[in-house]
Amino acid sequence: MSSLFLRTLREDPADAEVPSHKLLVRAGYVRRIAPGVYSWLPLGLKVLRRIEQIVREEMDAIGAQEIQFPALLPREPYEATNRWTEYGPNIFRLKDRKGADYLLGPTHEELFTLTVKGEFSSYKDYPVILYQIQTKYRDEERPRAGILRGREFLMKDSYSFDLTDEGLSESYAKHRAAYIKTFDRLGLRYVVVAATSGAMGGSASEEFLAESETGEDTFVRGPGGYAANVEAVTTPAPPAQSVEDKPAAVVHHTPDTPTIESLVDFLNANTDRKFTAADTLKNVLLKTRQPGSDEWELLAIGVPGDREVDMKRVEAGLEPAEVALLEDKDFAANPFLVKGYIGPKALQDNGVRYVVDPRIVTGTAWVTGADRADHHVVDLVCGRDFTPDGTIEAAEVRAGDPSPDGTGVLEAARGIEIGHIFQLGRKYADAFKLDALGPDSKPVRITMGSYGIGVSRLVAAIAEQSHDDSGLVWPRAVAPFDVHVVVAHKSNPELLAAGESLAAELEALGLSVVLDDRKTSPGVKFADAELIGVPTIVVVGRGLAEGTLEVKDRVTGERTEIAVEGAAETVAALVQG
Amino acid sequence: MSSLFLRTLREDPADAEVPSHKLLVRAGYVRRIAPGVYSWLPLGLKVLRRIEQIVREEMDAIGAQEIQFPALLPREPYEATNRWTEYGPNIFRLKDRKGADYLLGPTHEELFTLTVKGEFSSYKDYPVILYQIQTKYRDEERPRAGILRGREFLMKDSYSFDLTDEGLSESYAKHRAAYIKTFDRLGLRYVVVAATSGAMGGSASEEFLAESETGEDTFVRGPGGYAANVEAVTTPAPPAQSVEDKPAAVVHHTPDTPTIESLVDFLNANTDRKFTAADTLKNVLLKTRQPGSDEWELLAIGVPGDREVDMKRVEAGLEPAEVALLEDKDFAANPFLVKGYIGPKALQDNGVRYVVDPRIVTGTAWVTGADRADHHVVDLVCGRDFTPDGTIEAAEVRAGDPSPDGTGVLEAARGIEIGHIFQLGRKYADAFKLDALGPDSKPVRITMGSYGIGVSRLVAAIAEQSHDDSGLVWPRAVAPFDVHVVVAHKSNPELLAAGESLAAELEALGLSVVLDDRKTSPGVKFADAELIGVPTIVVVGRGLAEGTLEVKDRVTGERTEIAVEGAAETVAALVQG
């Protein structure tokens, strides 16, 4: 380490909030160059390369073939699929010296599809799975958490090309199995959750989430094995009821009740019925805009009053459209919107699309706005007094909600998205007319699957799961070195010689070793060893005089004395066992 | 190969001029995505990765430490060194969603310097060598020859950081030795030539050029070992002569002699002396502009009339300034420039900087323009009648010119630049104040070396040197596979089974194998095998019935029959032997 390009830091970086970010910077793995743009120092690059190699091996094992596309891409293919526009400000765009438009690839569906079309033509060529491990770019609005959500990052992306839907299912299953092997080898705790497919289009879709409190993704799981990203949770609709036995809707003067809480309190104080927030129908106004359009359109969402609208779920449901909250000027421009007292009637009378939570079924009665200040209507019955324009998964999902598989209630947790697999179907094959000539000489439209792993993000995801108060604790499969040898006192030439010869012997046995031969105090060396997180630490210290070394297991914290005689073999057995 | 993502092409791509470009496209190694931007198909990526690994091993062997910088870089560091401006239109620039300026890194001097400054502070930390193998971007005006001069390409760049000039020399020598090992392992024919250091600044500088008729770089070499890029050739100046014994300068009426040839003919016909083009002094007018400036400045260059001005040499000499030829409007704006009859007097009287070829020394007498149409002056003596403002290496270098080392005459050849090493000195350390605290607690300014290898370009450079009329012929060290097994007739199940088992046995012996098990004609298979260029081809054909296989050496063309019994071991011995 006296010559290793590494300086550890005593202080957390000022901009770091999550443990992986703090530790990867403090331990000298990465350095920030610009927002969401990092360089990899020697230790970080070693971990990144080990992860990359495990991902590669498991992709090769399912017969996927590695290729590599450029990151600098011409506009035209992305124009053909409208993604040049749909991506909005989320991609980096640039012009070359001749004024031609380019982008830095955020994902390569277009290129994969065009490339397969360029090379393959017969049904005999299929199926094929191609992948790349390549640098990608997204101009994130809020890059965060170091390399966890960067603007330049390394991804493995693969695509399967099949003649039939059954073939696609098989390719999907192969990837699912390969991902499980990959993440198991990386020593991760993760869940596979049902997911929405986002801007990519397509049907079956699952995400691999590394469990982590600092994760951006919330997921839920039920006791029977159901697990889903909150965006993908479907709300079981209660059965429809008869509308005939319901009391008539009555408008009440409800002064000063612009919130659900004030409304429920007022009704409970001034009527002889007992209301809860769940009896109210809250109408939330949003506006949406299709990609490439300048026109905003109003959209009203009705949810039971005891739940908030979850904007991530709304966005997932409306993609690729853009969604925004209404501003004061929007209310001013639409005087029929009486803030705090909006009801279905004024919305639908004025041509505003009105979609509701799946719980709002025919026959259910609601307290909701009466479209006049200080007035609400009670017993407004769905299917009798109003008919929504459709349903939407907009209401927040809560721990304790019933699991859609009927096995009990959901619990909520957070995770980091580390992989995503989904059946893309024929969206891109249609866009580029990717056909194979069938055995009967008729064209067969190809169906595709899309599969991603966030390779550089995995470094952070593993660090989130593998650290303690003293520093990083790498799983053996990805550690930057197998063994960290600490020469406790460099000024003692015998210790230094013993450390150097142990390091050499370990390397001869095929292990990678970092040797701390610096002229620093033992305390600094031990602290750095803990911070860096190599799983096996060997201390060459005072015990040498009695013929012993100390081995510390960074995972368990266990310390063992071993004999100097045969120490390399003993350590190798510990590491490889 | 029935499942390999590969389709060979019978026709050369329309835009390809050089053999490597034609063959790498035809054999399915690379595909064009945009001008100078290529994707790597499976075979191409395998070759690229093998080259990359050899480069990495030789860098590791000299103790260089691998790191990785982003390609997306903020403007500020490049602003600090003025390269944001100096690069002009040669880099890709972009803005992020917040309007901040970025570039795609063409080279990373700034980042390396800043990173070392960020981590290291004491003299004990030095020397250090860092490198990366990373994707770079240059917005070339004329991308050409496929991956030979692309706009997105893979480079190894390393930097040495030393406390002393002697240390820098050692780091330079280490790199020079590592480059020789690297290019030797790659099986290249190459020369090491003296070079200029271009926009990077600095002193000692050598280029590694792969010998190739299609190369963009011209170099010269002398019998005594002298070799230089033409830009770096220094012209030996003849000794100065006395001006006193020279005849007086006389203006002659030389009607209709705007060219050197017409002038010499006129003088030989109308005087009693014998003149050659080498006796004339040709004055070439250019304009130059400093980076970031809008102001063009006139520059006149005087060269012996038997030589052309070599613009690449001029540009190298004037970097980082931009150089352009005069346009008609420039002549119109400067009426003292009498086209075809320009002499030193009018230039210097009008404040135009006048620099000359080193051959134009004190005491030499010249025929040159008299600044009047149809008039020339004879016996204009340097140091008596005019005094140049300096010298410049502008005249073309020719085969047959004397070698600067005095060992004979130069011969000229062409090459592809595959590596460049040079002593950068303190330019970047000065820009960023990169100091180490010395043992006496005084700051020591660090001195740097810069060393590049064009990794993706090497794929093309090797292909340029290693091909024949039938296709590519890869050196073993970089071939995409070790062995190409051709099953001549797939419809014969015995042949197919024998081919499959041979491939499996070879793989078990640690060799990489491509098996041609396609249902294509034997002719197509043999042609594809030659085109793809795996160095050892094994044909499983009719001979199988008699217990033999055919091995073809793609380099020598030699064909050998080997016994089926023990065939895998026989082939492995050939490959490894």
Short mmCIF file of N, CA, C and O in Angstrom, two decimals, chain B residues 29-73:
data_model
loop_
_atom_site.label_atom_id
_atom_site.label_comp_id
_atom_site.label_asym_id
_atom_site.label_seq_id
_atom_site.Cartn_x
_atom_site.Cartn_y
_atom_site.Cartn_z
N TYR B 29 -16.95 -8.57 -38.35
CA TYR B 29 -16.33 -8.15 -37.08
C TYR B 29 -16.91 -6.86 -36.56
O TYR B 29 -17.04 -6.66 -35.35
N VAL B 30 -17.19 -5.94 -37.45
CA VAL B 30 -17.72 -4.63 -37.03
C VAL B 30 -18.83 -4.20 -37.99
O VAL B 30 -18.92 -4.69 -39.11
N ARG B 31 -19.66 -3.30 -37.53
CA ARG B 31 -20.70 -2.71 -38.37
C ARG B 31 -20.75 -1.21 -38.11
O ARG B 31 -20.62 -0.77 -36.96
N ARG B 32 -20.98 -0.46 -39.18
CA ARG B 32 -21.04 0.99 -39.07
C ARG B 32 -22.39 1.44 -38.54
O ARG B 32 -23.44 0.97 -38.99
N ILE B 33 -22.36 2.35 -37.56
CA ILE B 33 -23.59 2.91 -37.00
C ILE B 33 -23.77 4.35 -37.45
O ILE B 33 -24.88 4.82 -37.69
N ALA B 34 -22.67 5.06 -37.58
CA ALA B 34 -22.68 6.46 -38.02
C ALA B 34 -21.26 6.74 -38.50
O ALA B 34 -20.36 5.90 -38.29
N PRO B 35 -21.00 7.88 -39.15
CA PRO B 35 -19.63 8.13 -39.62
C PRO B 35 -18.62 8.03 -38.48
O PRO B 35 -18.74 8.74 -37.47
N GLY B 36 -17.66 7.12 -38.61
CA GLY B 36 -16.64 6.97 -37.59
C GLY B 36 -17.12 6.35 -36.29
O GLY B 36 -16.42 6.40 -35.28
N VAL B 37 -18.31 5.77 -36.31
CA VAL B 37 -18.88 5.15 -35.10
C VAL B 37 -19.32 3.73 -35.46
O VAL B 37 -20.15 3.55 -36.35
N TYR B 38 -18.75 2.75 -34.79
CA TYR B 38 -18.95 1.35 -35.15
C TYR B 38 -19.43 0.52 -33.97
O TYR B 38 -19.13 0.83 -32.82
N SER B 39 -20.18 -0.55 -34.29
CA SER B 39 -20.47 -1.53 -33.24
C SER B 39 -19.58 -2.75 -33.48
O SER B 39 -19.13 -3.02 -34.60
N TRP B 40 -19.33 -3.45 -32.40
CA TRP B 40 -18.47 -4.64 -32.42
C TRP B 40 -19.35 -5.87 -32.34
O TRP B 40 -20.05 -6.08 -31.35
N LEU B 41 -19.29 -6.70 -33.36
CA LEU B 41 -20.03 -7.96 -33.33
C LEU B 41 -19.15 -9.01 -32.61
O LEU B 41 -18.00 -8.71 -32.26
N PRO B 42 -19.70 -10.21 -32.36
CA PRO B 42 -18.97 -11.14 -31.48
C PRO B 42 -17.50 -11.37 -31.84
O PRO B 42 -16.63 -11.32 -30.96
N LEU B 43 -17.20 -11.59 -33.12
CA LEU B 43 -15.80 -11.86 -33.47
C LEU B 43 -14.91 -10.64 -33.22
O LEU B 43 -13.80 -10.76 -32.70
N GLY B 44 -15.40 -9.49 -33.60
CA GLY B 44 -14.62 -8.27 -33.42
C GLY B 44 -14.35 -7.99 -31.95
O GLY B 44 -13.24 -7.61 -31.56
N LEU B 45 -15.38 -8.18 -31.13
CA LEU B 45 -15.23 -7.91 -29.70
C LEU B 45 -14.21 -8.86 -29.07
O LEU B 45 -13.42 -8.46 -28.21
N LYS B 46 -14.18 -10.11 -29.54
CA LYS B 46 -13.20 -11.06 -28.99
C LYS B 46 -11.78 -10.59 -29.30
O LYS B 46 -10.90 -10.63 -28.43
N VAL B 47 -11.54 -10.17 -30.52
CA VAL B 47 -10.20 -9.69 -30.89
C VAL B 47 -9.85 -8.44 -30.08
O VAL B 47 -8.75 -8.33 -29.52
N LEU B 48 -10.80 -7.53 -30.01
CA LEU B 48 -10.57 -6.29 -29.24
C LEU B 48 -10.20 -6.60 -27.79
O LEU B 48 -9.25 -6.04 -27.24
N ARG B 49 -10.94 -7.53 -27.18
CA ARG B 49 -10.69 -7.85 -25.76
C ARG B 49 -9.33 -8.53 -25.57
O ARG B 49 -8.67 -8.33 -24.55
N ARG B 50 -8.92 -9.35 -26.55
CA ARG B 50 -7.62 -10.00 -26.41
C ARG B 50 -6.49 -8.97 -26.50
O ARG B 50 -5.52 -9.05 -25.75
N ILE B 51 -6.65 -8.03 -27.39
CA ILE B 51 -5.64 -6.97 -27.50
C ILE B 51 -5.61 -6.15 -26.21
O ILE B 51 -4.55 -5.87 -25.65
N GLU B 52 -6.80 -5.79 -25.76
CA GLU B 52 -6.91 -5.00 -24.53
C GLU B 52 -6.20 -5.70 -23.37
O GLU B 52 -5.50 -5.08 -22.58
N GLN B 53 -6.38 -7.02 -23.30
CA GLN B 53 -5.80 -7.77 -22.18
C GLN B 53 -4.27 -7.79 -22.26
O GLN B 53 -3.59 -7.68 -21.24
N ILE B 54 -3.73 -7.89 -23.47
CA ILE B 54 -2.26 -7.87 -23.62
C ILE B 54 -1.72 -6.50 -23.22
O ILE B 54 -0.72 -6.39 -22.50
N VAL B 55 -2.41 -5.45 -23.66
CA VAL B 55 -2.00 -4.10 -23.28
C VAL B 55 -2.03 -3.96 -21.75
O VAL B 55 -1.09 -3.46 -21.13
N ARG B 56 -3.11 -4.46 -21.14
CA ARG B 56 -3.26 -4.37 -19.68
C ARG B 56 -2.13 -5.11 -18.96
O ARG B 56 -1.53 -4.58 -18.00
N GLU B 57 -1.84 -6.32 -19.42
CA GLU B 57 -0.80 -7.11 -18.75
C GLU B 57 0.55 -6.40 -18.79
O GLU B 57 1.29 -6.40 -17.79
N GLU B 58 0.88 -5.81 -19.92
CA GLU B 58 2.18 -5.15 -20.02
C GLU B 58 2.22 -3.84 -19.22
O GLU B 58 3.27 -3.44 -18.74
N MET B 59 1.07 -3.19 -19.07
CA MET B 59 1.03 -2.01 -18.21
C MET B 59 1.17 -2.43 -16.75
O MET B 59 1.92 -1.82 -15.98
N ASP B 60 0.44 -3.48 -16.36
CA ASP B 60 0.55 -3.97 -14.98
C ASP B 60 1.98 -4.38 -14.67
O ASP B 60 2.47 -4.17 -13.55
N ALA B 61 2.65 -4.95 -15.69
CA ALA B 61 4.01 -5.45 -15.47
C ALA B 61 5.00 -4.34 -15.12
O ALA B 61 6.03 -4.60 -14.49
N ILE B 62 4.72 -3.09 -15.54
CA ILE B 62 5.65 -2.01 -15.15
C ILE B 62 5.11 -1.28 -13.92
O ILE B 62 5.57 -0.18 -13.59
N GLY B 63 4.14 -1.89 -13.24
CA GLY B 63 3.66 -1.30 -12.00
C GLY B 63 2.64 -0.19 -12.19
O GLY B 63 2.32 0.52 -11.23
N ALA B 64 2.13 -0.05 -13.41
CA ALA B 64 1.09 0.95 -13.63
C ALA B 64 -0.20 0.46 -12.98
O ALA B 64 -0.47 -0.73 -12.95
N GLN B 65 -0.99 1.39 -12.44
CA GLN B 65 -2.24 1.02 -11.75
C GLN B 65 -3.43 1.48 -12.58
O GLN B 65 -3.49 2.63 -13.01
N GLU B 66 -4.37 0.56 -12.75
CA GLU B 66 -5.51 0.87 -13.62
C GLU B 66 -6.61 1.60 -12.86
O GLU B 66 -7.02 1.21 -11.77
N ILE B 67 -7.09 2.67 -13.46
CA ILE B 67 -8.25 3.39 -12.95
C ILE B 67 -9.17 3.64 -14.13
O ILE B 67 -8.89 3.21 -15.24
N GLN B 68 -10.28 4.29 -13.91
CA GLN B 68 -11.11 4.64 -15.06
C GLN B 68 -11.85 5.95 -14.85
O GLN B 68 -12.56 6.12 -13.87
N PHE B 69 -11.67 6.83 -15.81
CA PHE B 69 -12.36 8.12 -15.77
C PHE B 69 -13.63 8.04 -16.60
O PHE B 69 -13.75 7.21 -17.49
N PRO B 70 -14.56 8.95 -16.31
CA PRO B 70 -15.74 9.02 -17.17
C PRO B 70 -15.36 9.55 -18.56
O PRO B 70 -14.30 10.17 -18.73
N ALA B 71 -16.26 9.32 -19.52
CA ALA B 71 -16.09 9.93 -20.84
C ALA B 71 -16.79 11.29 -20.86
O ALA B 71 -16.40 12.19 -21.60
N LEU B 72 -17.83 11.41 -20.05
CA LEU B 72 -18.58 12.66 -19.96
C LEU B 72 -17.88 13.55 -18.93
O LEU B 72 -17.84 13.21 -17.75
N LEU B 73 -17.35 14.67 -19.39
CA LEU B 73 -16.49 15.47 -18.52
C LEU B 73 -16.97 16.91 -18.45
O LEU B 73 -17.40 17.48 -19.45
#
